[in-house]
Short mmCIF file of C-alpha atoms in Angstrom, two decimals:
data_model
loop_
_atom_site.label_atom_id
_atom_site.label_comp_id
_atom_site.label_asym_id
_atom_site.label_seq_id
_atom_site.Cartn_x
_atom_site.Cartn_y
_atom_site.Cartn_z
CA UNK A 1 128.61 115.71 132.54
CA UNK A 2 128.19 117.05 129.21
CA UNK A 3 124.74 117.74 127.53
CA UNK A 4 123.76 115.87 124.13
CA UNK A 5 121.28 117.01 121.93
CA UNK A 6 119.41 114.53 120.40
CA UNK A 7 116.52 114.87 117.50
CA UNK A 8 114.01 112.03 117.33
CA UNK A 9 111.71 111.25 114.90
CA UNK A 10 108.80 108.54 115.67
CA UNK A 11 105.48 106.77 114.61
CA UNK A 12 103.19 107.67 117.80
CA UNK A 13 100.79 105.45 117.23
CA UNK A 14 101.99 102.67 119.20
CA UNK A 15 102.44 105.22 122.63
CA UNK A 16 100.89 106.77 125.04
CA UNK A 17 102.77 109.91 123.95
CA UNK A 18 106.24 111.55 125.23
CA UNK A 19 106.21 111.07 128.77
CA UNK A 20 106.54 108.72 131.26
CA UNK A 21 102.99 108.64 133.01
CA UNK A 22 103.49 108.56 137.23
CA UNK A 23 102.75 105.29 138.25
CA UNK A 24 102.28 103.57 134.75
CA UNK A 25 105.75 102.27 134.14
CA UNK A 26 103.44 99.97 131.79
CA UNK A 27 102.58 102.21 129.61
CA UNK A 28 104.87 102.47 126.43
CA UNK A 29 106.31 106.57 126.06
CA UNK A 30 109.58 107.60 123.86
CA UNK A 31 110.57 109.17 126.56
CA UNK A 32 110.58 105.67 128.81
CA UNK A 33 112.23 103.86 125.55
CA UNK A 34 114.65 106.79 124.93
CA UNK A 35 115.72 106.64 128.52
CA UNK A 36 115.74 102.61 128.73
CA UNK A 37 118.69 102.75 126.16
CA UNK A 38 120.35 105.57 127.37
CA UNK A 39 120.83 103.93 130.69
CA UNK A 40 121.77 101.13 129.19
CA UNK A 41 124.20 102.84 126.73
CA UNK A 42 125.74 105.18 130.40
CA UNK A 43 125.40 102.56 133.00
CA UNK A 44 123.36 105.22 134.88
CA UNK A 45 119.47 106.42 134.71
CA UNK A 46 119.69 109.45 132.58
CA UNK A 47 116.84 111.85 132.17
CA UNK A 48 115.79 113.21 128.83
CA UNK A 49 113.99 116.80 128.46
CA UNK A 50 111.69 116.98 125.37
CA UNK A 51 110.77 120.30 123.64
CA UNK A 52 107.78 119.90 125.06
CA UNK A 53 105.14 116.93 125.40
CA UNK A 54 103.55 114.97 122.17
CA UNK A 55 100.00 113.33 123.26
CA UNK A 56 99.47 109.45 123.02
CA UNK A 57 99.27 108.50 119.14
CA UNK A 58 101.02 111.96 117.82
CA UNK A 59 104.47 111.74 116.00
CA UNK A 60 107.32 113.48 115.32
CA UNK A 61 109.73 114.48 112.48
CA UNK A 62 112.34 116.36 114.49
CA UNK A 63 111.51 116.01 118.41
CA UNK A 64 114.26 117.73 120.18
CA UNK A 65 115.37 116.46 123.83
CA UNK A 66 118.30 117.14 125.71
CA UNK A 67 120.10 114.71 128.29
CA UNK A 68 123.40 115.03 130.43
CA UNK A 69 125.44 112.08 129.65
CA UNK A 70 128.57 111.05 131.99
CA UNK A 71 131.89 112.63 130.48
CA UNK A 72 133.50 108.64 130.17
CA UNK A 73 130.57 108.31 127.62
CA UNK A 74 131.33 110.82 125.54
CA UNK A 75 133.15 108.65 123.13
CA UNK A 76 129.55 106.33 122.29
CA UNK A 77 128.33 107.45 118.81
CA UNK A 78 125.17 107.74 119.89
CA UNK A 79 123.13 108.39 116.99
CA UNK A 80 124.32 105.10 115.77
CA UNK A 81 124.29 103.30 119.27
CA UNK A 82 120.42 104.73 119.73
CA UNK A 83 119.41 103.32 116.27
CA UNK A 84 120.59 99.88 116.93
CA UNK A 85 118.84 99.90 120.76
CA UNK A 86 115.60 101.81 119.90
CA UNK A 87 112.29 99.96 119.00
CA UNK A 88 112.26 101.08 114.94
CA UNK A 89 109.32 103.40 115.68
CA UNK A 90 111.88 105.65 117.32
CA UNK A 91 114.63 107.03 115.01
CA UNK A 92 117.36 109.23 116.28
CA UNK A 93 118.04 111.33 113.47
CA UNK A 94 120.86 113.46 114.91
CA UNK A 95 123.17 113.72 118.17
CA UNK A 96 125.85 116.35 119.27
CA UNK A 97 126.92 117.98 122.15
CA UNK A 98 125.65 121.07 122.84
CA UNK A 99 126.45 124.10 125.52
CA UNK A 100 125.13 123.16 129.38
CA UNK A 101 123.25 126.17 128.68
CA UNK A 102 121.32 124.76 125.73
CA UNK A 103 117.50 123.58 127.58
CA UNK A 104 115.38 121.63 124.67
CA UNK A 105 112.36 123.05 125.89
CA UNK A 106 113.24 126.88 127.78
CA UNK A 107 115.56 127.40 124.45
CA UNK A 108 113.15 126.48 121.89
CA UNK A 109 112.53 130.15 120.11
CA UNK A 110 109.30 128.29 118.15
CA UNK A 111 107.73 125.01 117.13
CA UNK A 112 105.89 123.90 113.92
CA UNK A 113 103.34 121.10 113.87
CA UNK A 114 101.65 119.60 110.70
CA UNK A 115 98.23 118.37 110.88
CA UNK A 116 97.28 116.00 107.88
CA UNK A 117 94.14 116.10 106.84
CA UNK A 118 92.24 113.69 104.13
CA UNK A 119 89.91 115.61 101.95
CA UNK A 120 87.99 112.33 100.61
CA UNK A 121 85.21 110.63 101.92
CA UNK A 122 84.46 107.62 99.74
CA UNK A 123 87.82 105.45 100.71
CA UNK A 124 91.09 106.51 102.88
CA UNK A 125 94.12 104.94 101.47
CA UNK A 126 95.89 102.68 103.93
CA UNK A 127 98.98 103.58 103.50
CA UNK A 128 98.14 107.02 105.17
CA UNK A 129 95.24 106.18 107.53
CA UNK A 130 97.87 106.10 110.67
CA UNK A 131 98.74 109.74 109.91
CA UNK A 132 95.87 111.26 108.87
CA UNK A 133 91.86 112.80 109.58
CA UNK A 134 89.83 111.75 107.32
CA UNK A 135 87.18 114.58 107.64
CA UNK A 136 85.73 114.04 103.90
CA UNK A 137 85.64 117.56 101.74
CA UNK A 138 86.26 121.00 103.37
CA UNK A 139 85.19 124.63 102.25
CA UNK A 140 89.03 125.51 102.22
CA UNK A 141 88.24 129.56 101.57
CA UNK A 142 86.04 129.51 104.81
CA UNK A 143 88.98 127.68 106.58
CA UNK A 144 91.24 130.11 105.34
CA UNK A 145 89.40 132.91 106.32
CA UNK A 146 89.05 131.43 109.64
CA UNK A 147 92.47 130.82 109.85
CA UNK A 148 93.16 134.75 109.59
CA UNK A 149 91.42 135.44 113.22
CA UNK A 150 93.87 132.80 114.69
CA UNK A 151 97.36 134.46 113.56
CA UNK A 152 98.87 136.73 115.73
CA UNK A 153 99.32 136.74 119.34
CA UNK A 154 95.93 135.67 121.52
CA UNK A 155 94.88 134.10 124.92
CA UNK A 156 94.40 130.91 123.66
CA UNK A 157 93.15 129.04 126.84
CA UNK A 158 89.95 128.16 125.25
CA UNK A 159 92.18 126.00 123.11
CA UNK A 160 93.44 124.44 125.99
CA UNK A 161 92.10 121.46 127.81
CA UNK A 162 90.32 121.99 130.18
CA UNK A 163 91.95 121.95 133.49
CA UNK A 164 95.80 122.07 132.55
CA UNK A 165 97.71 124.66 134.89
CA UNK A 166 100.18 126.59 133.20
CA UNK A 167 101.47 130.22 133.76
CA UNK A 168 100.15 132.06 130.82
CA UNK A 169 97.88 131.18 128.42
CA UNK A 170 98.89 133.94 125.87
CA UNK A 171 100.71 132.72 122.78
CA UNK A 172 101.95 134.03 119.40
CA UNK A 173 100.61 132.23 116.12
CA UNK A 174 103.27 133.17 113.87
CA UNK A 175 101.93 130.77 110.61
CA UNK A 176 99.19 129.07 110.02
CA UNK A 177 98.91 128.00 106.39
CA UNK A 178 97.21 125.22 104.11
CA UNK A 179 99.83 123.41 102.02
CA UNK A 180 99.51 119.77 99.73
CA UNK A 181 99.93 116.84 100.91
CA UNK A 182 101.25 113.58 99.97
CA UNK A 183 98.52 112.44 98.09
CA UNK A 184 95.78 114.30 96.25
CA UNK A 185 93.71 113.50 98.45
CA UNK A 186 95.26 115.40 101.57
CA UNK A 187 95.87 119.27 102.93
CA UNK A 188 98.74 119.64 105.56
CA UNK A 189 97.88 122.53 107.96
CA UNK A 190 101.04 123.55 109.42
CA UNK A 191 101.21 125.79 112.63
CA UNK A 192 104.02 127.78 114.14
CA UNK A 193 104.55 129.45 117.53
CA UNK A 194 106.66 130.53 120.45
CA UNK A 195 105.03 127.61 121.91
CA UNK A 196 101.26 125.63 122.58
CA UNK A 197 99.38 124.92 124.64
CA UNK A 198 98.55 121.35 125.88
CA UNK A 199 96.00 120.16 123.09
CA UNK A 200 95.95 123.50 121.58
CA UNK A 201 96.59 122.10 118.29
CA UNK A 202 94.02 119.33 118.06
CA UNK A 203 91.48 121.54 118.91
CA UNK A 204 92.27 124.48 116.57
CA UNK A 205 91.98 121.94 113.64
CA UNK A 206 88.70 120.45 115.40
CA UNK A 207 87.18 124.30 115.00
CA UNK A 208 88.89 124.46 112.11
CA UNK A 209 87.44 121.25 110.23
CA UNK A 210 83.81 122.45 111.86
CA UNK A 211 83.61 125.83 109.75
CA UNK A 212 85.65 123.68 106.80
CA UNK A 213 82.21 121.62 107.08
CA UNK A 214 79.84 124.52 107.01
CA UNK A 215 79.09 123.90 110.74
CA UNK A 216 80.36 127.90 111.95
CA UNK A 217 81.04 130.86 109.86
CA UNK A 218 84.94 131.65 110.46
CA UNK A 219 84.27 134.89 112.62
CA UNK A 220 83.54 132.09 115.16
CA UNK A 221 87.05 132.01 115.90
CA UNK A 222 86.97 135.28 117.44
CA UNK A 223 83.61 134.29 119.61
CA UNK A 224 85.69 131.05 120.71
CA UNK A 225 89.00 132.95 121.74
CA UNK A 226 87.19 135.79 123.45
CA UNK A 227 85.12 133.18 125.73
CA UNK A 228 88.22 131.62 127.17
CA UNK A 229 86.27 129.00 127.44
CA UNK A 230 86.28 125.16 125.80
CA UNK A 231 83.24 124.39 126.15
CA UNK A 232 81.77 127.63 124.66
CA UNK A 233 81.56 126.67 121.11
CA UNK A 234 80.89 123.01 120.62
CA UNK A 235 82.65 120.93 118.24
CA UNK A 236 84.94 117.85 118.23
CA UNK A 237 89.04 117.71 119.48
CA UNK A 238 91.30 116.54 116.18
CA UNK A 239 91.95 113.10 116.72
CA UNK A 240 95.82 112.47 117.53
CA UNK A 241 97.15 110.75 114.41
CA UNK A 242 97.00 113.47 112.13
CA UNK A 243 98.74 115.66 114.04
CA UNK A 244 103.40 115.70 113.70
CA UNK A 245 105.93 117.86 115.37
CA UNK A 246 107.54 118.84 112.45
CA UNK A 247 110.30 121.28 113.66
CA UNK A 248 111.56 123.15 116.55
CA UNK A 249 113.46 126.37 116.36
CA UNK A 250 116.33 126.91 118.84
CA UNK A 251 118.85 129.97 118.56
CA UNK A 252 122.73 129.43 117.47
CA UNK A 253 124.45 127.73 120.04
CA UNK A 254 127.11 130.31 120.37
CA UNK A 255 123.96 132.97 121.39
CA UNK A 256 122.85 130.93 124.34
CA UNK B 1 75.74 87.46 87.07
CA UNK B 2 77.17 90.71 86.68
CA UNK B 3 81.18 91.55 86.64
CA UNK B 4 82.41 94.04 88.67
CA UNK B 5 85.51 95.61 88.48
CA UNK B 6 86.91 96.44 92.08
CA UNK B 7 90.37 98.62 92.27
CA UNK B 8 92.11 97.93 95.61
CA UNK B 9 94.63 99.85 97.81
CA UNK B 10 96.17 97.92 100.57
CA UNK B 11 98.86 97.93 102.96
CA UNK B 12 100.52 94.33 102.59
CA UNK B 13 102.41 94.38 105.77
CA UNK B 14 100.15 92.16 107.77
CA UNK B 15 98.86 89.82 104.71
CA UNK B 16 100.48 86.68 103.40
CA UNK B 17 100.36 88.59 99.81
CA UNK B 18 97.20 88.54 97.89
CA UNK B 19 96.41 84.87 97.35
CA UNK B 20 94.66 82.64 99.59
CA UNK B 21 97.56 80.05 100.22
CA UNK B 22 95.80 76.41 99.53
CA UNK B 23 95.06 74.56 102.51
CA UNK B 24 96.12 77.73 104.89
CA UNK B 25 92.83 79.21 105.73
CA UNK B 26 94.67 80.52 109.20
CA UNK B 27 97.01 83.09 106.50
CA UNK B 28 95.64 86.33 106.73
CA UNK B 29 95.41 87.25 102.57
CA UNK B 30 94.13 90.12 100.76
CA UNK B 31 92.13 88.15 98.43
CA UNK B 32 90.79 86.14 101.67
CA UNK B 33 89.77 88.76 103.57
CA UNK B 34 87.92 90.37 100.26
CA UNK B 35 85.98 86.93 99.24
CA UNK B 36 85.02 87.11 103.40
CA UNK B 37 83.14 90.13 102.51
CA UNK B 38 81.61 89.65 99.49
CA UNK B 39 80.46 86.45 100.81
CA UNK B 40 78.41 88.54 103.75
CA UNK B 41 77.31 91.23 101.05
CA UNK B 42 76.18 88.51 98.31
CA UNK B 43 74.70 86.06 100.85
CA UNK B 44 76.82 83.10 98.44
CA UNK B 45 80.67 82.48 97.37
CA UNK B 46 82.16 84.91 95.33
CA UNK B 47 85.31 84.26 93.91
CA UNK B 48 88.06 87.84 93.17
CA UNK B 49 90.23 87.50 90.30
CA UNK B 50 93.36 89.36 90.92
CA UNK B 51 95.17 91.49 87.97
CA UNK B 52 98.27 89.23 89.41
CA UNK B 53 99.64 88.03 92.83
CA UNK B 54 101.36 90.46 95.10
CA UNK B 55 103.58 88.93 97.34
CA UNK B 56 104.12 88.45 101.39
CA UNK B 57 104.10 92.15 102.74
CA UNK B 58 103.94 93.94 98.76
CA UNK B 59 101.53 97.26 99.00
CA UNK B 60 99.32 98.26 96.33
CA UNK B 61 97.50 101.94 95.12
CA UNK B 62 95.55 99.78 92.45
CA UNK B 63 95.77 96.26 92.20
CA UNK B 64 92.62 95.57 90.38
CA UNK B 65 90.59 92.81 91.06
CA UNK B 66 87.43 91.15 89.02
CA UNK B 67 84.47 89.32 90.51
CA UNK B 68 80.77 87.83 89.34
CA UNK B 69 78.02 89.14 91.29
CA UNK B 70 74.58 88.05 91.54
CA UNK B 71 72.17 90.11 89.83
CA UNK B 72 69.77 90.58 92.75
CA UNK B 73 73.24 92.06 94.40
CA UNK B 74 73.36 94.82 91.81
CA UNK B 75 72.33 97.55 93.49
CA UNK B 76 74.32 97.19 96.40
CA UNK B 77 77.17 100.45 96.13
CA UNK B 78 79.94 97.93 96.60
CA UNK B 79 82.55 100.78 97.81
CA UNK B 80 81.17 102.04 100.42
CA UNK B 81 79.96 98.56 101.25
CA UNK B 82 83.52 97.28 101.09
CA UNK B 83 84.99 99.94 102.72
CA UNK B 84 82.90 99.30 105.68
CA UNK B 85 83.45 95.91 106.18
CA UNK B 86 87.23 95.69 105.04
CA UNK B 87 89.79 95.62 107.29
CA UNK B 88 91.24 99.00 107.47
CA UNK B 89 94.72 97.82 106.01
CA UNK B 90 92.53 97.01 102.50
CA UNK B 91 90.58 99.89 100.95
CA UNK B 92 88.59 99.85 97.52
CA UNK B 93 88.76 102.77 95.59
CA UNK B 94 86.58 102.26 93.29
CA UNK B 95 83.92 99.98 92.21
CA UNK B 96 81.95 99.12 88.37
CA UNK B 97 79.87 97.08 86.63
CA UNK B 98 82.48 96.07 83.47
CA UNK B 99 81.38 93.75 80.79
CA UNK B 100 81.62 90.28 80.84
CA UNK B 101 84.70 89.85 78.68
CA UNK B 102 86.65 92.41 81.02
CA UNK B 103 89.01 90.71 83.15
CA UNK B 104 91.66 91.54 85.47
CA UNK B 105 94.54 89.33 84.50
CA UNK B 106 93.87 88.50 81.15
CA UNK B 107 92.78 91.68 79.46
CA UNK B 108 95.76 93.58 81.35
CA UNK B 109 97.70 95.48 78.55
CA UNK B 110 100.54 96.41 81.75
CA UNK B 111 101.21 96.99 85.02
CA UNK B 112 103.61 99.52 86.75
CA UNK B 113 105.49 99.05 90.20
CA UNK B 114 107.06 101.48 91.86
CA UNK B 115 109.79 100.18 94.62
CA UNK B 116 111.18 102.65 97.19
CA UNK B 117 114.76 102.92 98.16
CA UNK B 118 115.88 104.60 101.52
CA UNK B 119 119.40 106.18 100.83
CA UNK B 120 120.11 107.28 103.77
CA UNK B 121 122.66 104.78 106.07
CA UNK B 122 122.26 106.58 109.61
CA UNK B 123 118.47 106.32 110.39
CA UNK B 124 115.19 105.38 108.94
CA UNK B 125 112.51 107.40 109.73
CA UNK B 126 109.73 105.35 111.46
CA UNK B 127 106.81 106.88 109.14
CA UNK B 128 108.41 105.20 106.09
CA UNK B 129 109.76 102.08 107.61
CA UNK B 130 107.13 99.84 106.51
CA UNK B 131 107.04 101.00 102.73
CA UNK B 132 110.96 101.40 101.50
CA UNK B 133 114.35 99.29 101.82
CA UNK B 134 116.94 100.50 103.91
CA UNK B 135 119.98 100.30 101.22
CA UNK B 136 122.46 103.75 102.31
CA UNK B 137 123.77 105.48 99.55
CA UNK B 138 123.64 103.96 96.11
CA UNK B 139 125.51 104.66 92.70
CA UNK B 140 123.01 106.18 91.12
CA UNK B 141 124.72 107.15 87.34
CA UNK B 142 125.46 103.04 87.09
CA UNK B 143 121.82 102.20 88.31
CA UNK B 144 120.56 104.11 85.13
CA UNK B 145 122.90 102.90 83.02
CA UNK B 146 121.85 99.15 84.52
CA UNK B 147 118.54 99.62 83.95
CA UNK B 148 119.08 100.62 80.23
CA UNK B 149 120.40 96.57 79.94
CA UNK B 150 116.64 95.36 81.59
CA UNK B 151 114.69 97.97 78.93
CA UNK B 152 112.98 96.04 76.25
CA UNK B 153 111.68 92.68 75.74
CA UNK B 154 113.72 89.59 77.15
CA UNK B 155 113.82 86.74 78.07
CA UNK B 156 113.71 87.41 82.25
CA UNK B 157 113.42 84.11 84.02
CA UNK B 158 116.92 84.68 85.56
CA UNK B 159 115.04 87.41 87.76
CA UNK B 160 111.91 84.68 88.20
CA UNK B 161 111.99 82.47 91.47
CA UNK B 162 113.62 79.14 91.15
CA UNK B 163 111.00 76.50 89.89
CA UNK B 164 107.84 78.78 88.65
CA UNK B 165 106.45 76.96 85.75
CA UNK B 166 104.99 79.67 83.87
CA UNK B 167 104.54 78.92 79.67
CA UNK B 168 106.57 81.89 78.41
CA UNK B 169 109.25 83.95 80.54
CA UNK B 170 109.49 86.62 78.11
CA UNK B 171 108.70 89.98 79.31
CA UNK B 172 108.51 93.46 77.48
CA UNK B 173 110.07 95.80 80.00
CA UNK B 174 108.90 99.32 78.73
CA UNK B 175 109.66 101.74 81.40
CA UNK B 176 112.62 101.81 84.46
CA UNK B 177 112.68 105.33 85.79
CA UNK B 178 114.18 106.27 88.95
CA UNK B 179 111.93 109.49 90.33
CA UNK B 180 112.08 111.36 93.56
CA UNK B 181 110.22 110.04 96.88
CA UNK B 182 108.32 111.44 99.37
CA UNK B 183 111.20 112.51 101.58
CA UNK B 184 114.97 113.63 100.38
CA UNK B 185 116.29 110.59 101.40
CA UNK B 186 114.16 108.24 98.94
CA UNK B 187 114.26 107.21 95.50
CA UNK B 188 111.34 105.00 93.59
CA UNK B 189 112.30 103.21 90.86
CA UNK B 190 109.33 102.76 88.45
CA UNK B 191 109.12 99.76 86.06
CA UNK B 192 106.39 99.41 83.65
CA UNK B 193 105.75 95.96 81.46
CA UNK B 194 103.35 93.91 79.75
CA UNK B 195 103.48 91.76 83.06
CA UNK B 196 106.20 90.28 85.07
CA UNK B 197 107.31 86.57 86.61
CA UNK B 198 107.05 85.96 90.44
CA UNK B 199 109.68 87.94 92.35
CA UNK B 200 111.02 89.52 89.12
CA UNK B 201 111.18 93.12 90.17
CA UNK B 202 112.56 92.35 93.33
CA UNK B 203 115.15 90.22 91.75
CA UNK B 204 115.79 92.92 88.78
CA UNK B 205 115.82 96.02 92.12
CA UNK B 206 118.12 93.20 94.21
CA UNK B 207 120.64 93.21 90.86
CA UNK B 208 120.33 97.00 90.60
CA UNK B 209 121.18 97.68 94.40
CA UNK B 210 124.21 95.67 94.17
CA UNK B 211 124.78 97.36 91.42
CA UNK B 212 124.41 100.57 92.97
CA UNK B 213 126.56 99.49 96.15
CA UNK B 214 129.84 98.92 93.64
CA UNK B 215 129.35 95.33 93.69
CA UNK B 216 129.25 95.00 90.07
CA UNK B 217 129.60 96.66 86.75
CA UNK B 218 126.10 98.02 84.94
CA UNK B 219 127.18 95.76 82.46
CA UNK B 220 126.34 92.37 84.96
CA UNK B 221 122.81 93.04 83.85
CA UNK B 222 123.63 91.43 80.17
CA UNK B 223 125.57 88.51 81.71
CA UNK B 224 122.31 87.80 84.24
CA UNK B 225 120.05 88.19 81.79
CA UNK B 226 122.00 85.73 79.25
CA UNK B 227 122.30 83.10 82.25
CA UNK B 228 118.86 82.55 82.48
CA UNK B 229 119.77 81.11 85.63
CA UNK B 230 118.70 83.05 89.62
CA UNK B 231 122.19 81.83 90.65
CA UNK B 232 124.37 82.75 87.96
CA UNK B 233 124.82 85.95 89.56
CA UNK B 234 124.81 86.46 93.66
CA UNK B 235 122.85 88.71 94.96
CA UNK B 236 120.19 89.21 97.37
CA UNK B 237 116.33 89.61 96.65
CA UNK B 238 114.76 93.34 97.35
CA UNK B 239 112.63 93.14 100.99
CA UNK B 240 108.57 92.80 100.00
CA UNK B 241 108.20 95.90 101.78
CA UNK B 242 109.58 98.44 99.15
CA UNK B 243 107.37 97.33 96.91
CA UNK B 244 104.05 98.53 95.22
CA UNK B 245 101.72 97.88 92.51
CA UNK B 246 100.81 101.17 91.25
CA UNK B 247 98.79 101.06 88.74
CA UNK B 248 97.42 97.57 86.08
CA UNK B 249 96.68 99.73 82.51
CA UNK B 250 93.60 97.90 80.31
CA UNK B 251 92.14 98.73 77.18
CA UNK B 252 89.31 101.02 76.62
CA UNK B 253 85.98 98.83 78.04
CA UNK B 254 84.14 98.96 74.69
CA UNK B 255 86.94 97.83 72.69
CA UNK B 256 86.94 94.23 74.75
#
């Protein structure tokens, strides 16, 4: 066997996310189209290991998933041979082999997502409406400010939804800037860290958006990670499509 | 009756272009879907004027559109009333009483498209696949020096669709830029004119492309033009989908 790296791109909004849901073979996932075609491609079922899970309608600019492919099929250019398979809301946008010792998720040093918002509330151009919020003006200083109490490293399991079991909730924020967007119109809020936890995202930019809108003063940030607690401060979960895994961060190969 | 000057963004992948198609009622079209609305809003027919006709699965930022409104209907705010009853593939961006000698087509001093070209062979990314044409690389130096043969005013109806009876065919072509796109792997050509025949810019970017792939010499663009024949010169239309009407320029409102 020999491990391939492949990075995806995709258009979410047509899935129920990364992966496969028990029981719901039904449901459309990259993960169950990525792994369709790779059978397919090896004649065998071949499992593929995301960086870590997008939710249903979030996208991707560089997911990065691993898979152990037979050695006999090591002479398929996949890249090519995924792109001519794969429904065209899934783009492979590289492939390589990559050290056994290379683990898409357990390598990844950090991730960066992008959340688009769109700043105006009389009209939201329909070219973008599949990829971003439109949350109508935001106080971008108070969002700033508030933005300030999030960097660093925190318990962030009041971020998290509500019942998801994972080790530790602790993660560091590393970035967490406000950048242009496409149009005028937008503000891309882009988010790095050694990792997230399920949701965490959306509902940063949910609190976020809420003190953008005059709803909390930014020191509520602090109230809301110190209650390690959802429900503690009340305001609404980002909606999925204006959220994009822009970018994970992996060491050199020859370091693994 | 009171004109009003609507300005329209849409995303033309699931229309039939903008005009309803005579006898097809069942043809999902911009214009269609508008006169549906203003129908409900104005309580009687209402007929939209288009500055021209996009085609099958063209986008616009601004096509701008004129209609005559009731004047009991006047103080409806007609954007936010569109906007709520639109589909959410059609947005208006704007919405103003004009005077009566305003209209979209006529009084149009130019219009500006802007087509998209993916340059990149080995993938597409899904976000963009419904706005650009997959073409690989491209020849860029003997694009520009193509498009310096299409600058000015000529006769274009080798670049029209066979058997459009239009009176005049000439054009004034008065910009062709090629500017960056949203990602590295795009390129928009701009072209700016004092209007243009049916299919012409996808016929003058089909010509350029072919150009760009080798097929012919810059020069071509004299021959084609001096045809003024489609089939003098072999080459295949742009895809709708690249294409965009950016922006219809009219005279300052008290000078009609």
């Amino acid at each position: 066997m020999k491990r391939l790296q492949l990075t995806l791109a995709y258009d979410g909004t047509a899935y129920c996310g990364w992966q496969i849901q028990a029981g719901r073979s039904d449901q459309p996932t990259i993960q169950g189209e990525l792994e369709k075609v790779l059978a397919r491609l090896c004649g065998e079922t071949v499992r593929a290991h995301g960086s870590g899970r997008t939710d249903a309608g979030v996208h991707a600019l560089e997911q990065v998933v691993h898979v152990d492919i037979p050695d006999s099929k090591t002479q398929i250019t996949f890249r090519r041979a995924l792109n001519a398979l794969l429904p065209d809301d899934i783009a492979c946008i590289s492939a390589r082999i990559v050290p056994d010792a290379f683990h898409s998720r357990y390598s990844a040093l950090s991730k960066t997502y992008a959340y688009t918002l769109w700043l105006e509330n009389a009209f939201l151009l329909p070219q973008r409406r599949a990829f971003v919020w439109k949350t109508g003006p935001l106080n971008m200083q108070a969002m700033q400010a508030a933005a300030a109490f999030f960097c660093g490293e925190h318990d962030f399991c009041s971020f998290q939804n509500v019942g998801t079991p994972v080790k530790s909730t602790v993660r560091n924020l590393t970035a967490l800037r406000f950048d242009p967007g496409q149009t005028a119109h937008e503000c891309v809020v882009r988010l790095s860290a050694n990792g997230f936890l399920k949701q965490q995202v959306r509902n940063m930019l949910g609190l976020l958006v809420a003190i953008g809108r005059g709803q909390y003063e930014p020191e509520v940030v602090e109230r809301a990670l110190a209650a390690q607690d959802r429900r503690a401060i009340a305001y609404q979960t980002a909606p999925a499509q204006g959220l994009c895994l822009e970018h994970v961060e992996y060491p050199a190969l020859d370091t693994l």
